[in-house]
Tab-separated table of C-alpha atoms in Angstrom:
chain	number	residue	atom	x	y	z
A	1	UNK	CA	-6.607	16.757	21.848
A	2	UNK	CA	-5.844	17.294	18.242
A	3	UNK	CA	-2.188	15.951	18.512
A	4	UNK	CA	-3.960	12.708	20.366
A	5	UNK	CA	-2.999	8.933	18.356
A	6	UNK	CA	-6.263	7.074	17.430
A	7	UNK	CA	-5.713	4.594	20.366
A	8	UNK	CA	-5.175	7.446	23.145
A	9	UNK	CA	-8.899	8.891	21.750
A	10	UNK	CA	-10.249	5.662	21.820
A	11	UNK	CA	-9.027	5.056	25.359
A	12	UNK	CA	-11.078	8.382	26.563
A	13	UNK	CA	-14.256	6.719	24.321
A	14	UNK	CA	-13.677	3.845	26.760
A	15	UNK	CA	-13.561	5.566	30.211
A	16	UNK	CA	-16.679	7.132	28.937
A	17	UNK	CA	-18.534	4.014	28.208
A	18	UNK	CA	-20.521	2.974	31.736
A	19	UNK	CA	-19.805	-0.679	33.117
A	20	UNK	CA	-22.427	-3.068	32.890
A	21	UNK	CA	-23.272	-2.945	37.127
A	22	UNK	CA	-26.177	-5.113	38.567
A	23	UNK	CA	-27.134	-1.854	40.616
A	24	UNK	CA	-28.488	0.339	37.174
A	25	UNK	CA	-31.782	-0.097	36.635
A	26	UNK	CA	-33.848	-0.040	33.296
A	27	UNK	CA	-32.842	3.226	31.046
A	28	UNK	CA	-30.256	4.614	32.736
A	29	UNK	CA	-27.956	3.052	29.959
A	30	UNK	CA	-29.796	5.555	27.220
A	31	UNK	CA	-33.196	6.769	26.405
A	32	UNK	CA	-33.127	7.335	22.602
A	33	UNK	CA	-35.409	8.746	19.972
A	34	UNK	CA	-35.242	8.915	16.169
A	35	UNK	CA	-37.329	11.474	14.980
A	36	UNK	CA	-38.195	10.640	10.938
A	37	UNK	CA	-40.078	8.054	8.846
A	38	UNK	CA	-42.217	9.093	6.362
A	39	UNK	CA	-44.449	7.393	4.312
A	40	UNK	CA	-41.402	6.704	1.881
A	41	UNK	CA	-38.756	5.630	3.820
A	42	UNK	CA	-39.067	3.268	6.899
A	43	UNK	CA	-35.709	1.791	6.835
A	44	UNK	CA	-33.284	4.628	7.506
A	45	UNK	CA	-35.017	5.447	11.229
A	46	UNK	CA	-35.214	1.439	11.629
A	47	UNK	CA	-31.275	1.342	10.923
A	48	UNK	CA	-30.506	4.243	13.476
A	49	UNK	CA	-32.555	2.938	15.946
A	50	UNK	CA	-31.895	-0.519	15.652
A	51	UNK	CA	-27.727	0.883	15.928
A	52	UNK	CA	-28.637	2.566	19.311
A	53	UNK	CA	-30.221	-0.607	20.911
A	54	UNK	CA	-27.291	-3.016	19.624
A	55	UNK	CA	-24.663	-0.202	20.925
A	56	UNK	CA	-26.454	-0.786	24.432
A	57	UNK	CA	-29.250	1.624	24.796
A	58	UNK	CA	-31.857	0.793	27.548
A	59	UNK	CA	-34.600	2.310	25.170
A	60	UNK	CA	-35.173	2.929	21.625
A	61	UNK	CA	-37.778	5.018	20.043
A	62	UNK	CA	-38.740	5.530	16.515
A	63	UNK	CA	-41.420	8.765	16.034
A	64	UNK	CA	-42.568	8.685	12.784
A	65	UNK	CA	-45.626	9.116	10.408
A	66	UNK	CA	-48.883	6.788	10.694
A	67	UNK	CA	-47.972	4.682	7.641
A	68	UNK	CA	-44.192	4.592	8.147
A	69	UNK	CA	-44.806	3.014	11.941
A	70	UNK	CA	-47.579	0.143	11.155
A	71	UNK	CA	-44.716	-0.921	8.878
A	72	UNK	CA	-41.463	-0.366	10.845
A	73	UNK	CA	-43.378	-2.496	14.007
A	74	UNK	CA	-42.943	-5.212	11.644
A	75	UNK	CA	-39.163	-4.230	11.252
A	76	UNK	CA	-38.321	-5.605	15.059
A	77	UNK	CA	-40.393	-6.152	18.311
A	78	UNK	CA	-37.532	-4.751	20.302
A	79	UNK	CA	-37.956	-0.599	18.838
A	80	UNK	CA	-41.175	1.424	20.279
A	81	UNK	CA	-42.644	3.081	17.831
A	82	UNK	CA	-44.666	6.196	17.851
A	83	UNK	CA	-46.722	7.137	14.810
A	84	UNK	CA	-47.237	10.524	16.036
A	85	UNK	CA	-45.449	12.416	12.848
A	86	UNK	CA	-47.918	13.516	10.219
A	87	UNK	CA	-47.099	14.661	6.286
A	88	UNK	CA	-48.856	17.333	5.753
A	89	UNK	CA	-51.875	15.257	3.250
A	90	UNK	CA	-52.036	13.469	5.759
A	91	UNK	CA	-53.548	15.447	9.000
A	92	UNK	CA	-56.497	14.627	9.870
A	93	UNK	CA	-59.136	16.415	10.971
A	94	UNK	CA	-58.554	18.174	13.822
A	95	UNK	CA	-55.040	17.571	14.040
A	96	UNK	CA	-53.065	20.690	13.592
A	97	UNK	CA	-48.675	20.930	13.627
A	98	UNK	CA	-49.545	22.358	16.840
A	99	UNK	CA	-51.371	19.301	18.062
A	100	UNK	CA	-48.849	16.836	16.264
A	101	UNK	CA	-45.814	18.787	17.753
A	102	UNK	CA	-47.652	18.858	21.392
A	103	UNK	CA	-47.430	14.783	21.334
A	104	UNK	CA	-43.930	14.361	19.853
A	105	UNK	CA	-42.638	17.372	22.612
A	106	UNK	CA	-44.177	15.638	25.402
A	107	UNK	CA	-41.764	12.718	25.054
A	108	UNK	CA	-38.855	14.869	25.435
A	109	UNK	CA	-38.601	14.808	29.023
A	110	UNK	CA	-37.898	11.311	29.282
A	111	UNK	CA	-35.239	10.608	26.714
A	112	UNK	CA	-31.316	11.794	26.786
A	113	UNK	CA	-31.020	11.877	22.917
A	114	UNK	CA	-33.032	12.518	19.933
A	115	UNK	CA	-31.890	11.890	16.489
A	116	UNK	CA	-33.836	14.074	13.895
A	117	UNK	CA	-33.806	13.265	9.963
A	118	UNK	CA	-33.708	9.676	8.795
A	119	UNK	CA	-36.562	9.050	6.664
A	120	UNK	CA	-37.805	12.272	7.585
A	121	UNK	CA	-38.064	13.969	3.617
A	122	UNK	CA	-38.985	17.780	2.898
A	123	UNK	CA	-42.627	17.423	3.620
A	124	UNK	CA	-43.317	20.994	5.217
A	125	UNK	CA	-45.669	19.740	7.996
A	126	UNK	CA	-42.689	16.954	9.075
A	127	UNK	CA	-40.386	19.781	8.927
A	128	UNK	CA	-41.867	22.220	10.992
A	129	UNK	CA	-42.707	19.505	13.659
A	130	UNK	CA	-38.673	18.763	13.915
A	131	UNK	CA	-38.166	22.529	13.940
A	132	UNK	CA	-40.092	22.778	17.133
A	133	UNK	CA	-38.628	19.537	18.655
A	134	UNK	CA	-35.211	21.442	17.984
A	135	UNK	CA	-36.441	24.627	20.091
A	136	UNK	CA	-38.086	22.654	22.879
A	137	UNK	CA	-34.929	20.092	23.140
A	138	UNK	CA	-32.864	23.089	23.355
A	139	UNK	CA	-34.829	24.380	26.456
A	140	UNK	CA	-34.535	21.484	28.131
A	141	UNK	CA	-30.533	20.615	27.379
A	142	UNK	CA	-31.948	17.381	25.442
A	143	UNK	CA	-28.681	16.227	23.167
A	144	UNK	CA	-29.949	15.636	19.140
A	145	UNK	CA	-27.977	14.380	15.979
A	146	UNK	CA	-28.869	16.283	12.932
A	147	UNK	CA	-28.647	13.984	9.527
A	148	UNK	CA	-29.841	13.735	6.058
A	149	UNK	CA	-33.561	15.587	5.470
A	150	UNK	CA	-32.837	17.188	9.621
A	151	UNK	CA	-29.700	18.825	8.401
A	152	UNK	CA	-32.149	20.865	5.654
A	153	UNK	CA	-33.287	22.344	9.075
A	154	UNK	CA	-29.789	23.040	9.507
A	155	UNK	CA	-29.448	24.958	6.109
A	156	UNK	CA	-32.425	26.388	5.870
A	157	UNK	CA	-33.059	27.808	9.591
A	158	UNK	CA	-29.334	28.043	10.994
A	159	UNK	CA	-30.450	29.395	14.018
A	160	UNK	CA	-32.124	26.409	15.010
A	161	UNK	CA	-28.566	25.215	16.097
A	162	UNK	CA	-26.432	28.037	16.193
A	163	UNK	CA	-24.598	27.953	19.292
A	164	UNK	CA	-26.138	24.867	20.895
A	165	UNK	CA	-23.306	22.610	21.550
A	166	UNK	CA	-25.684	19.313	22.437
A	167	UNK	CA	-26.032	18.756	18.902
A	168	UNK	CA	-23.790	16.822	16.248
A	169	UNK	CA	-24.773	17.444	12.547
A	170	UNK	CA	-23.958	14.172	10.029
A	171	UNK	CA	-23.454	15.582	6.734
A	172	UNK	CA	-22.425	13.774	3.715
A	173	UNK	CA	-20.306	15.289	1.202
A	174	UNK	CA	-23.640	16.435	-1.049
A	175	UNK	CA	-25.060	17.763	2.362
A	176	UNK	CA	-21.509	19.418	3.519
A	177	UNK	CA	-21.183	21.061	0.169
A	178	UNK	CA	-25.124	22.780	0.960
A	179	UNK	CA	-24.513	23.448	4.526
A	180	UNK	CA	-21.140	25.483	3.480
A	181	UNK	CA	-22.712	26.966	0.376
A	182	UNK	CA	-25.635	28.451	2.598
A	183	UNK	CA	-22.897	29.999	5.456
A	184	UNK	CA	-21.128	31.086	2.495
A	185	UNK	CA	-17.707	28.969	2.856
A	186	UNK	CA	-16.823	27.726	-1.244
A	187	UNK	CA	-15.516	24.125	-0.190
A	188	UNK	CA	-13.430	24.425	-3.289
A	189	UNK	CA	-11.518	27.162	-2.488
A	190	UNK	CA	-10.726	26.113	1.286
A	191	UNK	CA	-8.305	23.940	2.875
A	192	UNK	CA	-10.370	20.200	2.956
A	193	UNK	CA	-8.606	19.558	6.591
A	194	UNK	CA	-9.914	22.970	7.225
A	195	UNK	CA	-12.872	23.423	6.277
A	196	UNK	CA	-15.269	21.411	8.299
A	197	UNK	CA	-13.342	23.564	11.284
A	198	UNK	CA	-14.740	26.386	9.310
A	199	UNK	CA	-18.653	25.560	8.978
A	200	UNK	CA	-18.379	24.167	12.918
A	201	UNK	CA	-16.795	28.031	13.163
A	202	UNK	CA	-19.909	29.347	11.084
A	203	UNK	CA	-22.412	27.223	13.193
A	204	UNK	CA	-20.648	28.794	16.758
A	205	UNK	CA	-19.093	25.730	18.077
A	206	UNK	CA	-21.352	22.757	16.856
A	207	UNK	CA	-19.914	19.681	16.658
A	208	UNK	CA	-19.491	18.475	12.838
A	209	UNK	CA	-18.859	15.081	11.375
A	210	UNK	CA	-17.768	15.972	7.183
A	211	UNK	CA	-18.190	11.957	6.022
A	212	UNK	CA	-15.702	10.917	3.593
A	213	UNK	CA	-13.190	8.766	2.839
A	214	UNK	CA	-11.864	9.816	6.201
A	215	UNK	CA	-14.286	11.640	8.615
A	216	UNK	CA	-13.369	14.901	9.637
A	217	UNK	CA	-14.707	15.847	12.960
A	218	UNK	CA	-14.655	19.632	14.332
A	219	UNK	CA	-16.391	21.776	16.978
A	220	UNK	CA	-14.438	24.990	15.840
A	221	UNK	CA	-11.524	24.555	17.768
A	222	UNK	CA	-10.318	21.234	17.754
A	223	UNK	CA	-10.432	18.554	14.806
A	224	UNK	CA	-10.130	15.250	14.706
A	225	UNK	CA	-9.594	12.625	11.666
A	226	UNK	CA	-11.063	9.470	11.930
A	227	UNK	CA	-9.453	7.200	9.238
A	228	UNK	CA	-10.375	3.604	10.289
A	229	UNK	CA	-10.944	1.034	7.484
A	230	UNK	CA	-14.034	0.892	6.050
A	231	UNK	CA	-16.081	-1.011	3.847
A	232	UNK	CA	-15.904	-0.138	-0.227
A	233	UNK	CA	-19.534	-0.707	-1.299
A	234	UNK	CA	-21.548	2.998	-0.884
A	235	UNK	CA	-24.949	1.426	-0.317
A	236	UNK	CA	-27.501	3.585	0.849
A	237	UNK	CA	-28.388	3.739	4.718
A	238	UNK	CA	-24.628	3.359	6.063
A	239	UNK	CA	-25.122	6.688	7.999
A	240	UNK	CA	-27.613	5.268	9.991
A	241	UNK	CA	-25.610	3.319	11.818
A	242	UNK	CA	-23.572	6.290	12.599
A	243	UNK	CA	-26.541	8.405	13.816
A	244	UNK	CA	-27.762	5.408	16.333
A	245	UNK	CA	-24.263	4.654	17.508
A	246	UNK	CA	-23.806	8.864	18.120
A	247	UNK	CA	-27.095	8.558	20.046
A	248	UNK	CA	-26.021	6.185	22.018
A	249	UNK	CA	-22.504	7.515	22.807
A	250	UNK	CA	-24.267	10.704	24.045
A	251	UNK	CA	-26.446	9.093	26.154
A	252	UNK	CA	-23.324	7.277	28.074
A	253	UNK	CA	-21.837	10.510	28.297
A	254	UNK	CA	-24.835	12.288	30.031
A	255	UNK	CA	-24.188	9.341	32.063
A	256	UNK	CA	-20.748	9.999	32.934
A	257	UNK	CA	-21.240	13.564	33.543
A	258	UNK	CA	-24.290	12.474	35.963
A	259	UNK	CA	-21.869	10.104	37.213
A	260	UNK	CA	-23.904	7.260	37.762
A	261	UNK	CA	-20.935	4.784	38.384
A	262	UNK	CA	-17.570	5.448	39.960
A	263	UNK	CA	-14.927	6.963	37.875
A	264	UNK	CA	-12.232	9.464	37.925
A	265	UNK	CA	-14.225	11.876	36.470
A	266	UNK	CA	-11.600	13.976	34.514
A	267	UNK	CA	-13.169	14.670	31.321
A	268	UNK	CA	-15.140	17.567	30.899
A	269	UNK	CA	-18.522	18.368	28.416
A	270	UNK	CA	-16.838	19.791	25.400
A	271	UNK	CA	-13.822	17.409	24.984
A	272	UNK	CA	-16.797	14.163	25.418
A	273	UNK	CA	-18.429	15.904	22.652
A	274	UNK	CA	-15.526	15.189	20.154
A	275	UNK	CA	-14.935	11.515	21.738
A	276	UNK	CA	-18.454	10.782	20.595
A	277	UNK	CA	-18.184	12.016	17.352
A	278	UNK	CA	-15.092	9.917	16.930
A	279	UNK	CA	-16.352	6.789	18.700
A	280	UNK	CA	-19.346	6.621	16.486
A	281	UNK	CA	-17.217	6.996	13.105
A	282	UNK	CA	-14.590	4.435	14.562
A	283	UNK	CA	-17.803	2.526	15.121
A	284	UNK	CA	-19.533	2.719	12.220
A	285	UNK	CA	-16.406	2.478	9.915
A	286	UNK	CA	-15.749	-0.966	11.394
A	287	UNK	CA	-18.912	-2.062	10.825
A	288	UNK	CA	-18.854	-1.138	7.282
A	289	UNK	CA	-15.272	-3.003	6.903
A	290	UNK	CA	-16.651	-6.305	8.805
A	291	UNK	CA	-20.043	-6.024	6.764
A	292	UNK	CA	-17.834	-5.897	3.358
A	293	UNK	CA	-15.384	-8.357	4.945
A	294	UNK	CA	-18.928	-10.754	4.854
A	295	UNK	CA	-21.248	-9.326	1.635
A	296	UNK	CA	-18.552	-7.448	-0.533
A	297	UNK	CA	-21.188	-5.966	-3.127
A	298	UNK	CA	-23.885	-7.057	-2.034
A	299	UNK	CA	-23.683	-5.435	0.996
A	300	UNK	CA	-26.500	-3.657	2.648
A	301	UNK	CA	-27.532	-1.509	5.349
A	302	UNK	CA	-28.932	-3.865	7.199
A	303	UNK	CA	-25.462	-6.045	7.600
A	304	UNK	CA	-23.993	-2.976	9.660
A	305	UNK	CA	-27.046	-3.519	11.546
A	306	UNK	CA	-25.432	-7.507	12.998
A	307	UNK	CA	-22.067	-6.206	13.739
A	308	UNK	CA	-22.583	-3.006	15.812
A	309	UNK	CA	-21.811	-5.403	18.857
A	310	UNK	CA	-18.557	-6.762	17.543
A	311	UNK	CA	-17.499	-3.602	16.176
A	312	UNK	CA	-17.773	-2.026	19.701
A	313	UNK	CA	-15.493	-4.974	20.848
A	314	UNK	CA	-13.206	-4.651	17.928
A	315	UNK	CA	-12.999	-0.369	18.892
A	316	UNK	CA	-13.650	0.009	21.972
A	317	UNK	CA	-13.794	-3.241	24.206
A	318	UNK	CA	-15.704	-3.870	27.315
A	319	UNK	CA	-15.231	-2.954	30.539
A	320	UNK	CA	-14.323	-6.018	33.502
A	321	UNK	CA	-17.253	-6.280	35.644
A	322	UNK	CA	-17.264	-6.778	39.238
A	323	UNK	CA	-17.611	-10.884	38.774
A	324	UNK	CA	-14.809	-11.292	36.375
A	325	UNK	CA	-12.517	-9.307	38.468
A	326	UNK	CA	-12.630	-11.964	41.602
């Protein structure tokens, strides 16, 4: 896979992608969750979620705190949202983490993806919460995307992940250089193609996007550079795009392996793992290149948000359906 061109990985993204068929039926195209929004940030879980539904998932969720949802309903009539989250000031009465973490748990079961972290901050009570959404995802085989405040999870309780290959961690370069420090890998000292293999090593096979000025992508074993074009203006948010589109790339390949349309079927778990990781920076770096193409500096997050759609046609294309091939 390693010694694979750009377009031959691409090409596997696409045979991974379902068809648009008359005979699906509502959410069987991707059930997604973002797990985050705090009081102080409502736009980062808006951004991921909002990259999941224009990617093509059925169904997007946004969990977040009481505040953060009253205002992120005003975001987009298209996202459920769920203010089930709770800061720790404030619980109510009554409500306990054990309560809070009982509702967001119960969801679980009928979504193929949750993405834990944007918007999510350090608040101990959010924390924990995630923490047991981690465990009880992991029981289950639910597929999660760890970024920003979700990868402190990551640093802070390794085991949380350890091991669980259903799971793609998002780190920035701030982020990589904390995850590393806390398995004890000096960045400095290491090889930069190497050392995302290492942490992914250090984590027991998790898959591991290192953003940069090219992504590095690495379950341990195999890496993969993705080095598409991207925009020049660092505004915050960016990864958020990348989190929904991973979500959504997931959830398309549970649907592959469940084989819900015909296909030759000749890609197995591990290897879709790393074409999601790769489709989603492909993804996202186009978007950030078309974006810039548009706003130069005064791009935002938000433009990534309009061209998820023609970024996907740009990267990956769409498939014939059944009408346009008579």
């Amino acid at each position: 896979m390693a010694s694979m061109s750009r377009t031959e990985i691409l090409g596997k993204v696409y045979k991974m992608v379902p068809p648009m068929l008359e005979k699906f039926h509502k959410g069987q195209l991707g059930r997604v969750a973002v797990i985050g929004g705090s009081e102080d940030y409502t736009g980062a879980p808006y951004f991921s979620a909002m990259a999941s539904a224009k990617l093509g998932a059925d169904m997007s969720h946004v969990i977040c705190e009481q505040g953060a949802g009253a205002v992120i309903k005003t975001y987009s009539p298209n996202l459920m949202v769920h203010p089930y989250m709770r800061q720790e000031k404030n619980l109510k009465q009554g409500e306990t983490i054990d309560s809070i973490s009982a509702e967001v748990i119960a969801m679980l079961d009928r979504l193929h993806v949750v993405v834990i972290g944007p918007g999510l901050g350090r608040d101990p009570a959010m924390q924990e919460t995630c923490a047991r959404v981690i465990t009880e995802a992991k029981k289950r085989g639910v597929a999660f995307v760890l970024d920003a405040d979700g990868l402190y999870l990551a640093q802070t309780r390794p085991e949380l992940v350890k091991g669980y290959k259903e799971c793609i961690l998002t780190p920035n370069v701030v982020e990589f250089g904390r995850l590393a420090k806390a398995q004890g890998i000096d960045v400095d000292s290491e090889d930069p193609t190497k050392v995302c293999e290492k942490l992914a090593q250090a984590f027991d096979g998790v898959t591991i996007i290192q953003k940069g000025k090219v992504d590095y992508i690495s379950n341990g074993k195999t890496t993969l550079v993705s080095s598409g074009e991207g925009g020049l203006k660092r505004s915050g948010g960016q990864g958020d795009t990348l989190t929904g589109s991973l979500a959504t790339l997931l959830a398309y390949r549970k649907a592959y392996l469940e084989r819900i349309w015909d296909h030759e079927n000749d890609m197995h778990p591990d290897e879709l793992l790393a074409y999601v990781a790769y489709g989603g920076s492909a993804i996202t770096r186009e978007c950030s290149r078309l974006a810039f193409k548009q706003h130069g500096r005064s791009l935002q997050a938000s433009d990534l948000t309009e061209h998820v759609h023609t970024a996907f046609m740009d990267i990956i294309g769409e498939k014939p359906t059944e009408e346009s091939k008579l």
